Short mmCIF file of C-alpha atoms in Angstrom, two decimals:
data_model
loop_
_atom_site.label_atom_id
_atom_site.label_comp_id
_atom_site.label_asym_id
_atom_site.label_seq_id
_atom_site.Cartn_x
_atom_site.Cartn_y
_atom_site.Cartn_z
CA MET C 140 0.00 0.00 0.00
CA ASP C 141 1.53 3.29 -1.15
CA LEU C 142 0.12 6.06 1.10
CA ARG C 143 0.81 9.74 0.42
CA PRO C 144 0.04 12.26 3.21
CA PHE C 145 -1.72 15.31 1.77
CA ALA C 146 -3.33 17.17 4.72
CA SER C 147 -3.85 17.26 8.47
CA ILE C 148 -7.08 18.64 9.95
CA VAL C 149 -7.22 19.84 13.57
CA GLN C 150 -10.82 20.18 14.74
CA LEU C 151 -11.97 22.42 17.58
CA THR C 152 -15.63 22.50 18.54
CA ASP C 153 -17.99 23.46 21.36
CA LEU C 154 -15.52 25.48 23.39
CA HIS C 155 -18.35 27.21 25.33
CA LEU C 156 -16.19 30.13 26.37
CA PHE C 157 -17.33 32.76 28.87
CA VAL C 158 -14.25 34.95 28.73
CA ASP C 159 -13.03 38.46 28.03
CA HIS C 160 -11.02 39.14 24.89
CA ARG C 161 -7.78 38.13 26.66
CA GLY C 162 -9.19 34.72 27.63
CA ALA C 163 -9.83 35.42 31.32
CA THR C 164 -12.95 33.58 32.51
CA LYS C 165 -15.68 35.98 33.59
CA PRO C 166 -17.08 35.72 37.12
CA PRO C 167 -20.52 34.10 37.64
CA GLN C 168 -22.15 37.43 38.45
CA GLU C 169 -21.59 38.50 34.85
CA GLN C 170 -24.03 35.84 33.68
CA ARG C 171 -27.51 37.19 33.14
CA THR C 172 -29.88 36.47 36.01
CA ALA C 173 -32.16 34.44 33.75
CA THR C 174 -29.25 32.22 32.70
CA ARG C 175 -28.20 31.55 36.30
CA ARG C 176 -31.77 30.62 37.19
CA ALA C 177 -32.12 28.38 34.13
CA THR C 178 -28.87 26.62 35.05
CA ARG C 179 -30.15 25.90 38.55
CA LEU C 180 -33.47 24.61 37.18
CA ALA C 181 -31.84 22.46 34.50
CA GLY C 182 -30.57 19.85 36.98
CA PRO C 183 -28.99 16.97 35.02
CA LEU C 184 -29.20 19.03 31.81
CA ALA C 185 -27.02 21.78 33.28
CA ASN C 186 -24.02 20.45 31.34
CA GLU C 187 -25.58 21.97 28.22
CA LEU C 188 -25.44 25.36 29.94
CA ALA C 189 -21.92 24.99 31.33
CA HIS C 190 -19.02 27.16 30.28
CA ALA C 191 -15.28 26.55 30.19
CA GLY C 192 -13.27 27.30 33.31
CA PRO C 193 -9.81 28.91 33.62
CA ARG C 194 -8.02 25.53 33.47
CA ASP C 195 -9.88 24.66 30.26
CA VAL C 196 -8.83 27.92 28.62
CA GLY C 197 -5.25 27.32 29.73
CA ASN C 198 -5.37 23.87 28.14
CA LEU C 199 -6.44 25.38 24.82
CA LEU C 200 -3.51 27.76 24.82
CA ARG C 201 -1.11 24.95 25.70
CA LEU C 202 -2.42 21.89 23.88
CA VAL C 203 -3.62 23.26 20.55
CA PRO C 204 -0.31 24.87 19.52
CA GLN C 205 1.51 21.70 20.60
CA ALA C 206 -0.83 19.61 18.47
CA VAL C 207 -0.31 21.87 15.48
CA GLU C 208 3.48 21.71 15.81
CA SER C 209 3.28 17.92 15.87
CA GLU C 210 1.18 17.88 12.69
CA VAL C 211 3.49 20.30 10.89
CA GLN C 212 6.35 17.89 11.63
CA TRP C 213 4.29 14.89 10.49
CA ILE C 214 3.15 16.39 7.17
CA ASP C 215 6.71 17.66 6.54
CA GLY C 216 5.75 19.99 3.71
CA ALA C 217 3.65 17.41 1.83
CA GLY C 218 0.43 19.36 2.44
CA PRO C 219 -1.28 21.90 4.69
CA VAL C 220 -2.28 21.78 8.35
CA ILE C 221 -5.81 23.15 8.60
CA VAL C 222 -7.72 24.16 11.76
CA VAL C 223 -11.51 23.91 11.56
CA GLN C 224 -13.71 25.32 14.32
CA THR C 225 -17.27 23.96 14.05
CA GLY C 226 -19.26 26.22 16.36
CA ASP C 227 -20.29 27.08 19.90
CA VAL C 228 -17.27 29.23 20.68
CA GLU C 229 -19.46 31.26 23.05
CA ALA C 230 -21.37 29.77 25.96
CA TYR C 231 -24.26 32.27 25.96
CA GLY C 232 -23.81 34.46 22.90
CA GLN C 233 -24.11 38.20 23.41
CA LEU C 234 -26.85 40.77 23.82
CA GLY C 235 -27.24 44.08 22.03
CA THR C 236 -23.95 45.60 20.97
CA GLU C 237 -21.73 43.56 23.32
CA PRO C 238 -18.63 42.13 21.61
CA PHE C 239 -18.23 38.41 21.01
CA GLN C 240 -15.28 38.11 23.34
CA GLY C 241 -14.84 34.36 22.90
CA PHE C 242 -14.30 34.91 19.17
CA ASP C 243 -12.09 37.91 19.96
CA PHE C 244 -9.95 35.68 22.19
CA LEU C 245 -9.55 33.07 19.44
CA GLN C 246 -8.72 35.56 16.73
CA GLU C 247 -6.47 37.83 18.80
CA THR C 248 -4.67 35.27 21.00
CA LEU C 249 -5.03 31.60 20.00
CA TYR C 250 -5.12 31.80 16.21
CA PRO C 251 -1.95 33.92 15.86
CA ARG C 252 -0.08 31.28 17.87
CA LEU C 253 -1.39 28.57 15.54
CA ARG C 254 -0.33 30.50 12.45
CA ASP C 255 3.11 31.00 13.97
CA ALA C 256 3.25 27.22 14.53
CA GLY C 257 2.60 26.56 10.84
CA VAL C 258 -1.17 26.42 10.30
CA ALA C 259 -1.98 27.25 6.69
CA HIS C 260 -5.75 27.77 6.98
CA ILE C 261 -8.25 28.43 9.80
CA ILE C 262 -11.95 27.96 9.06
CA ASP C 263 -14.68 29.11 11.47
CA LEU C 264 -18.38 28.25 11.78
CA PHE C 265 -20.91 29.34 14.38
CA GLY C 266 -23.16 27.14 16.53
CA ASN C 267 -26.47 27.59 18.32
CA HIS C 268 -24.82 28.84 21.54
CA ASP C 269 -22.94 31.53 19.62
CA VAL C 270 -26.20 33.26 18.71
CA TRP C 271 -27.87 32.98 22.09
CA PRO C 272 -28.98 36.54 22.92
CA GLY C 273 -26.91 36.68 26.12
CA THR C 274 -29.28 34.30 27.90
CA TRP C 275 -31.55 31.30 27.26
CA PRO C 276 -33.03 32.09 23.79
CA LEU C 277 -36.64 31.55 24.84
CA PHE C 278 -36.32 34.62 27.05
CA ARG C 279 -35.31 36.78 24.06
CA PRO C 280 -36.46 34.97 20.89
CA ILE C 281 -35.98 37.97 18.62
CA GLY C 282 -32.41 38.52 19.76
CA GLN C 283 -30.90 35.54 17.93
CA MET C 284 -31.15 37.05 14.45
CA GLY C 285 -29.44 40.19 15.70
CA ALA C 286 -26.58 38.05 17.00
CA VAL C 287 -26.17 36.34 13.60
CA ARG C 288 -25.98 39.72 11.87
CA ARG C 289 -23.46 41.06 14.39
CA LEU C 290 -21.22 38.02 14.00
CA ALA C 291 -20.96 38.99 10.34
CA ASP C 292 -20.64 42.72 10.98
CA ASP C 293 -17.86 42.15 13.54
CA GLY C 294 -15.88 40.15 10.98
CA HIS C 295 -16.10 36.86 12.87
CA MET C 296 -18.36 35.06 10.40
CA PRO C 297 -18.39 36.66 6.95
CA PRO C 298 -21.27 35.57 4.71
CA PRO C 299 -22.37 33.81 2.68
CA LEU C 300 -23.22 30.36 3.99
CA PRO C 301 -23.24 27.81 2.43
CA ARG C 302 -19.93 28.45 0.68
CA LEU C 303 -16.95 26.64 -0.78
CA VAL C 304 -13.40 26.95 0.57
CA GLU C 305 -10.81 25.47 -1.77
CA ILE C 306 -7.53 24.47 -0.15
CA SER C 307 -5.69 22.65 -2.93
CA ASP C 308 -6.26 20.44 -5.95
CA ASP C 309 -6.65 17.56 -3.47
CA LEU C 310 -8.97 19.13 -0.89
CA SER C 311 -11.91 21.50 -0.49
CA PHE C 312 -14.47 22.29 2.20
CA VAL C 313 -18.16 23.15 1.99
CA LEU C 314 -19.36 25.23 4.96
CA VAL C 315 -22.99 24.58 5.92
CA ASN C 316 -25.00 26.56 8.48
CA THR C 317 -27.31 24.33 10.54
CA VAL C 318 -28.23 26.94 13.18
CA TRP C 319 -31.92 27.82 13.09
CA ALA C 320 -32.11 31.27 14.65
CA ALA C 321 -35.29 32.79 13.18
CA GLY C 322 -38.07 34.00 15.48
CA LEU C 323 -39.94 32.13 18.19
CA MET C 324 -39.77 28.71 16.50
CA GLY C 325 -36.04 29.06 16.01
CA ALA C 326 -35.67 30.03 19.67
CA LEU C 327 -37.71 27.00 20.75
CA ARG C 328 -36.32 24.34 18.42
CA GLY C 329 -32.80 25.66 17.87
CA GLY C 330 -32.14 27.59 21.06
CA VAL C 331 -33.93 25.58 23.74
CA CYS C 332 -34.14 22.10 22.21
CA GLY C 333 -30.79 22.37 20.44
CA SER C 334 -31.97 20.91 17.14
CA GLY C 335 -30.73 22.18 13.79
CA ARG C 336 -32.04 23.09 10.37
CA VAL C 337 -30.09 23.97 7.24
CA THR C 338 -30.34 27.67 6.52
CA GLY C 339 -28.49 30.41 4.74
CA HIS C 340 -26.34 32.83 6.68
CA LEU C 341 -29.46 34.95 7.15
CA PRO C 342 -32.85 33.31 6.53
CA GLY C 343 -34.42 34.79 3.43
CA ALA C 344 -31.21 36.36 2.10
CA GLU C 345 -30.40 35.81 -1.57
CA LEU C 346 -27.42 33.51 -2.05
CA PRO C 347 -24.79 34.35 -4.68
CA LEU C 348 -24.36 31.17 -6.74
CA SER C 349 -28.00 30.22 -7.10
CA ALA C 350 -29.46 33.78 -6.92
CA ALA C 351 -32.14 32.27 -4.68
CA THR C 352 -32.81 31.84 -0.94
CA ASP C 353 -32.78 28.02 -0.71
CA PRO C 354 -29.54 26.87 1.00
CA LEU C 355 -29.87 23.36 -0.42
CA GLY C 356 -30.01 24.82 -3.92
CA GLU C 357 -26.93 26.90 -3.09
CA ILE C 358 -25.09 23.75 -2.00
CA ARG C 359 -25.93 22.07 -5.30
CA ALA C 360 -24.81 25.18 -7.20
CA ILE C 361 -21.30 24.69 -5.76
CA GLY C 362 -20.91 21.70 -8.04
CA ALA C 363 -18.66 18.66 -7.78
CA PRO C 364 -14.87 18.79 -7.25
CA GLN C 365 -12.42 17.66 -9.89
CA ALA C 366 -11.93 13.94 -10.20
CA GLY C 367 -9.83 12.47 -7.40
CA ALA C 368 -10.24 15.38 -4.94
CA LEU C 369 -11.58 15.02 -1.40
CA ARG C 370 -14.62 17.19 -0.60
CA VAL C 371 -15.34 17.74 3.12
CA ALA C 372 -18.51 19.31 4.58
CA LEU C 373 -18.25 21.27 7.84
CA MET C 374 -21.32 21.92 10.01
CA HIS C 375 -22.30 22.26 13.64
CA HIS C 376 -25.13 19.69 13.91
CA PRO C 377 -24.21 16.18 12.73
CA PRO C 378 -26.67 14.69 10.21
CA HIS C 379 -26.11 11.13 11.44
CA MET C 380 -27.68 10.61 14.88
CA PHE C 381 -25.80 8.33 17.28
CA ASP C 382 -25.87 7.25 20.94
CA ASN C 383 -29.24 8.89 21.56
CA HIS C 384 -32.48 8.10 23.31
CA ILE C 385 -35.95 9.15 22.12
CA LEU C 386 -35.91 12.56 23.83
CA GLN C 387 -32.52 13.42 22.33
CA ALA C 388 -33.67 12.21 18.91
CA LEU C 389 -36.38 14.87 19.03
CA THR C 390 -34.20 17.64 20.44
CA THR C 391 -30.40 17.98 20.66
CA CYS C 392 -29.65 15.14 18.23
CA ALA C 393 -32.07 16.32 15.56
CA LEU C 394 -31.16 17.99 12.29
CA ASP C 395 -34.65 18.54 10.96
CA ASP C 396 -33.84 18.30 7.24
CA ALA C 397 -30.92 15.87 7.40
CA ASP C 398 -32.26 13.69 4.57
CA GLU C 399 -32.51 16.60 2.17
CA LEU C 400 -29.10 17.92 3.20
CA CYS C 401 -27.40 14.55 2.65
CA ALA C 402 -28.95 14.27 -0.82
CA ALA C 403 -27.50 17.69 -1.71
CA LEU C 404 -24.09 16.74 -0.27
CA ASN C 405 -24.13 13.59 -2.38
CA ASP C 406 -24.81 15.66 -5.50
CA ILE C 407 -21.59 17.63 -4.95
CA LYS C 408 -19.56 14.52 -4.04
CA VAL C 409 -18.96 15.13 -0.33
CA SER C 410 -17.06 12.16 1.10
CA LEU C 411 -16.51 13.33 4.69
CA VAL C 412 -18.69 15.31 7.13
CA LEU C 413 -17.10 16.91 10.22
CA ALA C 414 -19.44 18.19 12.95
CA GLY C 415 -19.67 18.94 16.66
CA HIS C 416 -22.64 19.92 18.88
CA ARG C 417 -23.01 16.58 20.69
CA HIS C 418 -19.89 16.88 22.90
CA ARG C 419 -19.15 13.26 21.99
CA ILE C 420 -16.55 11.46 19.90
CA PHE C 421 -18.01 9.53 16.96
CA PRO C 422 -17.22 6.96 15.68
CA PRO C 423 -16.03 5.72 19.06
CA PRO C 424 -12.37 5.10 19.80
CA ASP C 425 -10.99 1.62 19.11
CA SER C 426 -13.19 1.23 16.04
CA SER C 427 -12.73 1.40 12.30
CA VAL C 428 -14.86 2.39 9.33
CA ASP C 429 -14.68 1.19 5.76
CA GLY C 430 -15.68 4.08 3.53
CA ARG C 431 -16.82 1.78 0.75
CA ASP C 432 -19.11 -0.42 2.82
CA ASP C 433 -20.14 1.24 6.12
CA ARG C 434 -23.12 3.60 6.29
CA HIS C 435 -23.79 6.62 8.48
CA LEU C 436 -27.41 7.18 7.49
CA PRO C 437 -28.81 9.41 6.11
CA LEU C 438 -25.44 10.08 4.46
CA TRP C 439 -25.26 8.34 1.11
CA PRO C 440 -22.91 5.42 0.32
CA GLY C 441 -19.31 6.51 -0.02
CA SER C 442 -19.47 9.23 2.64
CA ILE C 443 -18.95 9.07 6.40
CA GLN C 444 -19.27 11.33 9.46
CA ILE C 445 -16.70 12.13 12.15
CA THR C 446 -17.77 14.11 15.21
CA SER C 447 -15.40 15.61 17.75
CA GLY C 448 -15.96 16.06 21.46
CA SER C 449 -15.53 19.36 23.24
CA PRO C 450 -12.10 20.07 24.75
CA THR C 451 -13.63 22.15 27.56
CA VAL C 452 -17.06 20.84 28.68
CA GLY C 453 -18.96 17.58 28.95
CA ASP C 454 -18.00 13.99 29.74
CA PRO C 455 -14.24 13.88 30.49
CA SER C 456 -13.89 10.67 28.49
CA HIS C 457 -15.03 12.57 25.37
CA ARG C 458 -13.07 15.76 25.95
CA GLY C 459 -10.32 16.53 23.50
CA ILE C 460 -9.05 17.94 20.25
CA SER C 461 -9.46 15.72 17.20
CA ILE C 462 -6.67 15.48 14.65
CA LEU C 463 -7.28 13.78 11.30
CA ARG C 464 -4.29 12.68 9.25
CA LEU C 465 -5.32 12.29 5.61
CA GLN C 466 -3.36 9.93 3.38
CA ARG C 467 -4.09 8.98 -0.17
CA ASP C 468 -3.66 5.51 -1.65
CA GLU C 469 -2.55 6.39 -5.15
CA ALA C 470 -3.09 2.88 -6.51
CA GLU C 471 -6.65 2.48 -5.25
CA ASP C 472 -7.70 6.17 -5.47
CA VAL C 473 -9.04 6.14 -1.91
CA VAL C 474 -8.27 8.10 1.27
CA HIS C 475 -7.29 6.66 4.63
CA ILE C 476 -7.78 8.74 7.78
CA GLU C 477 -6.03 8.21 11.10
CA ARG C 478 -7.57 10.05 14.04
CA ARG C 479 -5.52 11.23 17.00
CA ILE C 480 -7.12 12.62 20.17
CA VAL C 481 -5.32 15.25 22.23
CA ALA C 482 -7.20 14.62 25.44
CA SER C 483 -8.13 17.48 27.75
CA GLY C 484 -10.29 15.68 30.32
CA ALA C 485 -9.64 14.83 33.95
CA ASN C 486 -6.55 12.73 33.21
CA ASP C 487 -5.21 15.11 30.54
CA ARG C 488 -3.63 12.20 28.66
CA ASN C 489 -2.86 12.36 24.96
CA ARG C 490 -3.39 9.23 22.92
CA VAL C 491 -3.25 7.88 19.43
CA ASP C 492 -6.76 6.66 18.74
CA PRO C 493 -6.79 3.32 16.89
CA PHE C 494 -9.84 4.60 15.00
CA LEU C 495 -9.16 4.49 11.30
CA VAL C 496 -11.18 5.24 8.17
CA ARG C 497 -10.18 2.94 5.34
CA ASN C 498 -11.03 3.07 1.67
CA LEU C 499 -12.92 6.37 1.61
CA PRO C 500 -13.62 6.63 -2.12
CA LEU C 501 -12.76 9.70 -4.16
CA PRO C 502 -15.06 10.95 -6.94
#
């Protein structure tokens, strides 16, 4: 087997920061009263309302640059190291004209260190927590759309979405927005229940490629990559549900139009979907996937999903930074992916995850 490394992807997701622009964790009294009350009432669901603590922020500043340096050494000039951030930087969003200080911290402090370490590209998405209007969305249902607009106006999330980011002849990314932030229903389903729905950057806005408002049509208008290139879709909510019970299947695990999205992704030859939102690693460690045979429904045959855990909140056994080493089998025209987890949980142990994607077909 003749494997050629051609890229390394470092995924950050669900940081849930409650910090100032320097990365200092804000004191509890700076949370809105409604959020503090909701956290107390949430009981076992309070993890979904948690934010990163000072030690977690320190881990980001220490572990992510170390991981990047390791990947730069591994790829050794054969391709780029790419950082993708798939949403929920902020724990509670922002209200009114307040700055998005979690994003400010990434872009002013963490990202410059990663570029200095050799990162070639950094790609950002937003999640449902990023557009919370400073508190639980049901308390301010109109405020979410204002937050989406301000993310764009502040330069953190330039439109349009969906959009294509081309890295090289071998690799491109399609950015998909799954955060439903429109009105009362968006506040209930997207903000409170945590479910997703494919939308443009702003619901109802005309999209440039299709000259229409349908985000699925805009995805199709992107078109297929050249033969033999890997196309990756980035989104916050994973289309393939996993490890869920019936309540989760109706709420936090749900992407309401996953079937339609996966059909559109198939039309433009997406082979790999990277997502977050669930605070869980999927597929689980110590497993393997065959890209030709295994199915992550409703994704179509020949495409698979990888979901990263949060490095700062949630179950310690799922905390970490996911690193995907992409290697191409020139003879078979398939991609193999080795995942490495830089753990940031209670034991703070780094490990090479035996998880491996084999035989992911190229178009």
